[in-house]
C-alpha positions as a Markdown table, in Angstrom:
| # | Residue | x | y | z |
|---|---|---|---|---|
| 1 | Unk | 9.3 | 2.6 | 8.5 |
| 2 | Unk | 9.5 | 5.9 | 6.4 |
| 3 | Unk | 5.9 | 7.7 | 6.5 |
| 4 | Unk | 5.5 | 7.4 | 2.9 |
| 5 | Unk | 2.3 | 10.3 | 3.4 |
| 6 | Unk | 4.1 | 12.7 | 1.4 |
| 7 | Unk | 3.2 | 11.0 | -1.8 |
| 8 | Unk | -0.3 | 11.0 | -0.9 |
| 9 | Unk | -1.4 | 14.3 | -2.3 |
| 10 | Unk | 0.0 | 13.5 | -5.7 |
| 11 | Unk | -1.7 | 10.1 | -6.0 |
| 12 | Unk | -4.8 | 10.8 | -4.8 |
| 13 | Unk | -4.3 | 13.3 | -7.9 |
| 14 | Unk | -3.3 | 10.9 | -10.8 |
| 15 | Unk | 0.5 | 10.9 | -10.5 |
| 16 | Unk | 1.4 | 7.7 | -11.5 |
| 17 | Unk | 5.1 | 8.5 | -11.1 |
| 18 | Unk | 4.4 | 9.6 | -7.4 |
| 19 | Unk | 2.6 | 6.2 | -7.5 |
| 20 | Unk | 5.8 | 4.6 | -8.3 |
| 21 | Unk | 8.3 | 6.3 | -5.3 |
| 22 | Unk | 5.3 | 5.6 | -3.4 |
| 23 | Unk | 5.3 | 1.5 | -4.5 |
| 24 | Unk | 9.5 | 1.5 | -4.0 |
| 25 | Unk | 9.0 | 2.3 | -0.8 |
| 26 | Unk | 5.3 | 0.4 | 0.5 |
| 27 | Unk | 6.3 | -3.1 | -1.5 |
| 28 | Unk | 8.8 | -4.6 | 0.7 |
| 29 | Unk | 6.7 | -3.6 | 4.1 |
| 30 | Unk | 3.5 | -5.1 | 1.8 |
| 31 | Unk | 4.8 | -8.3 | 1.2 |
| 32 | Unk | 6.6 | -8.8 | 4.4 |
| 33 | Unk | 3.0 | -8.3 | 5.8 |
| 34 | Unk | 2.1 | -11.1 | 4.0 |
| 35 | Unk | 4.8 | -13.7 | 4.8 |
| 36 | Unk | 2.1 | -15.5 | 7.4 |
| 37 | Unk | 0.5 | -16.5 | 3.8 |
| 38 | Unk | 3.4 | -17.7 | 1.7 |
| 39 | Unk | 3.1 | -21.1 | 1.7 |
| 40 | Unk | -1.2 | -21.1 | 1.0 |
| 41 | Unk | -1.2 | -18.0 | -1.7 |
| 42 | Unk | 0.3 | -16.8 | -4.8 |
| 43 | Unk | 1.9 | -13.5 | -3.0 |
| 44 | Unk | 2.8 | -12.0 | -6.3 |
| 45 | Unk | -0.5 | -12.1 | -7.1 |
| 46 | Unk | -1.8 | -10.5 | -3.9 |
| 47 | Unk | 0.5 | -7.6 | -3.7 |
| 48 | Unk | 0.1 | -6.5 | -7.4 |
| 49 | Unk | -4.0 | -6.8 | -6.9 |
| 50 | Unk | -3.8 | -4.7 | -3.2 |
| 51 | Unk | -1.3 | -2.0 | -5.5 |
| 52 | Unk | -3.8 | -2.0 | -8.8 |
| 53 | Unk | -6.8 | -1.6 | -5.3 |
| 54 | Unk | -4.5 | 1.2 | -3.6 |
| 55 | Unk | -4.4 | 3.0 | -7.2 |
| 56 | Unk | -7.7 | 2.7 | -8.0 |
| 57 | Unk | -8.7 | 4.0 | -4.3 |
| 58 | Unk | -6.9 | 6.5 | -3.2 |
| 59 | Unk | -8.9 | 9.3 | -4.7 |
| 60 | Unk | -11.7 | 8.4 | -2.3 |
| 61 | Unk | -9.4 | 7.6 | 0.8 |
| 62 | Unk | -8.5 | 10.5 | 3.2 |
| 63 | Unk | -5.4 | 10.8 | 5.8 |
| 64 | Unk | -6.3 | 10.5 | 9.5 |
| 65 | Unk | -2.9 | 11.7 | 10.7 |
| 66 | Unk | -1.6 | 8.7 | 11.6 |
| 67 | Unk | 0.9 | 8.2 | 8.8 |
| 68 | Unk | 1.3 | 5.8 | 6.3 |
| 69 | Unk | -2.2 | 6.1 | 5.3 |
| 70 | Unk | -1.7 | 4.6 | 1.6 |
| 71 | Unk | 0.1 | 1.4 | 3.1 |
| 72 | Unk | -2.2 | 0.6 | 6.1 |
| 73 | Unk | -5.2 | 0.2 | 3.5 |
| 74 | Unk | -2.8 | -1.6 | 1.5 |
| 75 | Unk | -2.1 | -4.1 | 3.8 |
| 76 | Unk | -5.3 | -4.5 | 4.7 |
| 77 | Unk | -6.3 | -5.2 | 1.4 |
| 78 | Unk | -3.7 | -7.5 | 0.6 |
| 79 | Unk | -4.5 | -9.1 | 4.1 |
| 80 | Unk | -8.1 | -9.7 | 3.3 |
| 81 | Unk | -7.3 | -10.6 | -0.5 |
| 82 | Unk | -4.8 | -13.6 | 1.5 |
| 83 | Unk | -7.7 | -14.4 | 3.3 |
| 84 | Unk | -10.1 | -14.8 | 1.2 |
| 85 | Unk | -8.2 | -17.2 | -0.9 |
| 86 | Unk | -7.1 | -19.1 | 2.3 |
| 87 | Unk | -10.9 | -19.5 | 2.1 |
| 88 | Unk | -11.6 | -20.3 | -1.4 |
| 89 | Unk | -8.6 | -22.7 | -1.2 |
| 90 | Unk | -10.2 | -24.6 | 2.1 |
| 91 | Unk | -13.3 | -24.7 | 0.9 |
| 92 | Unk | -14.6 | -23.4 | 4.2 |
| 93 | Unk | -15.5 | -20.4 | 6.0 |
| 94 | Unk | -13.8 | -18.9 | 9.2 |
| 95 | Unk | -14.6 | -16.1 | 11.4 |
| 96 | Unk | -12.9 | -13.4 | 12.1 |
| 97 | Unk | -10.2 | -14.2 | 15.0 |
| 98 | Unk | -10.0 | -17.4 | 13.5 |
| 99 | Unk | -7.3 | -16.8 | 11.0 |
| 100 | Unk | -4.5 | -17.3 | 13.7 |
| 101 | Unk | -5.4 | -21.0 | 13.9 |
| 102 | Unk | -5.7 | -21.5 | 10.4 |
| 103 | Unk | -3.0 | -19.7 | 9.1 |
| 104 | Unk | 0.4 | -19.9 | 12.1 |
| 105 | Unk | 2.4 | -17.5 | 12.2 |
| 106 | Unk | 6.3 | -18.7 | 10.7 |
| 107 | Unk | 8.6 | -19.1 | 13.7 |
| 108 | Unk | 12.1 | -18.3 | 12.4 |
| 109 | Unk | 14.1 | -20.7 | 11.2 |
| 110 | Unk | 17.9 | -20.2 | 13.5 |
| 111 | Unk | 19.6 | -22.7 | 11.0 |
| 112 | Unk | 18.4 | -20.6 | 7.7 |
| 113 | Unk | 19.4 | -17.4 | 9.8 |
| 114 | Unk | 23.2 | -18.9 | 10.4 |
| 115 | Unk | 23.3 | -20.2 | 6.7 |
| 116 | Unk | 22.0 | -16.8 | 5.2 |
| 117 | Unk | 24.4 | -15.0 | 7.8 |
| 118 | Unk | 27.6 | -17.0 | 6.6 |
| 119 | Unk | 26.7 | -16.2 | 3.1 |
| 120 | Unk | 26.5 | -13.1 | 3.9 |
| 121 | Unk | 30.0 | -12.8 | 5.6 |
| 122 | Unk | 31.6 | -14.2 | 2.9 |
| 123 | Unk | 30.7 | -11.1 | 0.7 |
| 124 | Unk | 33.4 | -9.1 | -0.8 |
| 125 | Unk | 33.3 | -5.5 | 0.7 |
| 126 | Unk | 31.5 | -3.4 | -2.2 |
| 127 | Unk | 28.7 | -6.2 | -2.9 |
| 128 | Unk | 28.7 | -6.3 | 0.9 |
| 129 | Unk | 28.3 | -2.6 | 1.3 |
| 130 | Unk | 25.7 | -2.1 | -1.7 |
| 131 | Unk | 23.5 | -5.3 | -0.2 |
| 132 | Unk | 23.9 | -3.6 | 3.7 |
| 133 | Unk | 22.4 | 0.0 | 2.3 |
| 134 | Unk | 19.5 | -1.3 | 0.3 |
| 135 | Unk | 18.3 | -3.7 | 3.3 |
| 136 | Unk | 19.0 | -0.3 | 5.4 |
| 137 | Unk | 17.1 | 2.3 | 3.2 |
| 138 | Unk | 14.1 | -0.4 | 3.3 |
| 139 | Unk | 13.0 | 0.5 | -0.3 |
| 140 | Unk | 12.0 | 4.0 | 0.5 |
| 141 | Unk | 15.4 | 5.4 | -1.1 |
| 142 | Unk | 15.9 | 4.9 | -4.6 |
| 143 | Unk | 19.1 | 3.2 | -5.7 |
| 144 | Unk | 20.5 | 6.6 | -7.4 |
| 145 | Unk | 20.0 | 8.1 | -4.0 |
| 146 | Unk | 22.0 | 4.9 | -2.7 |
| 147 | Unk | 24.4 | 5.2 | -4.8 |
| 148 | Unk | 25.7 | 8.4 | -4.2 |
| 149 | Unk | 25.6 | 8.1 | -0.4 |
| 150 | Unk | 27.8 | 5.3 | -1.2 |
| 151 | Unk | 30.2 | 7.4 | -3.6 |
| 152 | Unk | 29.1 | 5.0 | -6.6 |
| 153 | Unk | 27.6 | 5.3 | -10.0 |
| 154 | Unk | 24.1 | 4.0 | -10.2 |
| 155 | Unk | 25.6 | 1.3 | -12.5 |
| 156 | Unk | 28.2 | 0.5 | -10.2 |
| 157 | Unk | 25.8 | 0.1 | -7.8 |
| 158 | Unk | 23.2 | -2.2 | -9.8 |
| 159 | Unk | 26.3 | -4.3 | -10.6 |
| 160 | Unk | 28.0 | -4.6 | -7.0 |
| 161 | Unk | 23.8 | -5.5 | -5.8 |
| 162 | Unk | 23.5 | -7.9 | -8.4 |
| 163 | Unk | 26.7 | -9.9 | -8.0 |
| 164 | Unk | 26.0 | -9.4 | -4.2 |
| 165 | Unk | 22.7 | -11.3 | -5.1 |
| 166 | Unk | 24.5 | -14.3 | -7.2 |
| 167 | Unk | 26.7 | -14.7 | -4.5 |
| 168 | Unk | 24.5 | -15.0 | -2.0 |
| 169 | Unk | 22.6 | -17.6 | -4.3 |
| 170 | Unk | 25.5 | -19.4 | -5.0 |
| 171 | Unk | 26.9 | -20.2 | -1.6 |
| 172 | Unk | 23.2 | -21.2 | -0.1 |
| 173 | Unk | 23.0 | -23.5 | -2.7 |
| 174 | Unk | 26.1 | -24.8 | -2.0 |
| 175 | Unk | 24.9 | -25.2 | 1.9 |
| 176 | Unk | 21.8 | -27.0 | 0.1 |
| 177 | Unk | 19.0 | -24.0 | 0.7 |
């Protein structure tokens, strides 16, 4: 993961664009941090209320040099907003520690992994290629930047990903997923 401190200044000063890089790079990492929760919470709604908490914040947080200081209080926030609806929604109360037996970690599924790989295999080359550098650059590149690495124009680009996407859709629903 790409230490995404470097935006930290500018947020902490009101720069909603530096908010933004800062988002395209934290979101995927936020909600993946949150995949333990899927099936008992509204993720969407999490992640955008830990973001609109991480904005509203920052002025008041400071770095402790150990990177990524914007994201861990995300994730923590989004973690204890899951929480406290896993609560709400049970009707109970838990303590600390507890979590792990109320909420189970998701085993992988090999069969999904094998289905999603064939789709993928059966990509052309430049959906294929687009697809590969996104899941690479791990949201903290922005698809212009992507793009040109790749020799493309950003619309290209956004084209090749999207039909990369409709593909992918279209032969797991062929395989029944």
């Amino acid at each position: 993961m790409v230490d995404l401190d470097p935006y930290f200044d500018a947020i902490v000063a009101g720069d909603s664009a530096a908010f933004a890089r800062w988002v395209a790079g934290a979101e995927l990492a936020l909600r993946l941090s949150l995949v333990r929760f899927a099936t008992q919470v509204d993720v969407e709604v999490v992640v955008q209320e830990a973001l609109l908490r991480t904005w509203q914040v920052a002025p008041r947080l400071e770095r402790d040099g150990k990177g990524n200081t914007l994201l861990r209080f995300a994730t923590r926030a989004a973690r204890n907003l899951a929480l406290d609806e896993v609560r709400r929604r049970r009707d109970g109360s838990f303590t600390p520690g507890e979590e792990a037996a109320i909420v189970p970690p998701l085993e992988p599924d090999p069969l999904l992994r094998r289905a999603v790989a064939d789709c993928r295999d059966r990509l052309p080359a430049q959906p294929a290629k687009v697809l590969d550098a996104r899941l690479a650059a791990e949201g903290a590149e922005p698809d212009a930047a992507l793009a040109n690495e790749l020799g493309m124009k950003l619309n290209t680009f956004l084209k090749n990903f999207g039909r990369a996407r409709q593909l992918l859709l279209d032969c797991l629903g062929r395989k029944g997923i």
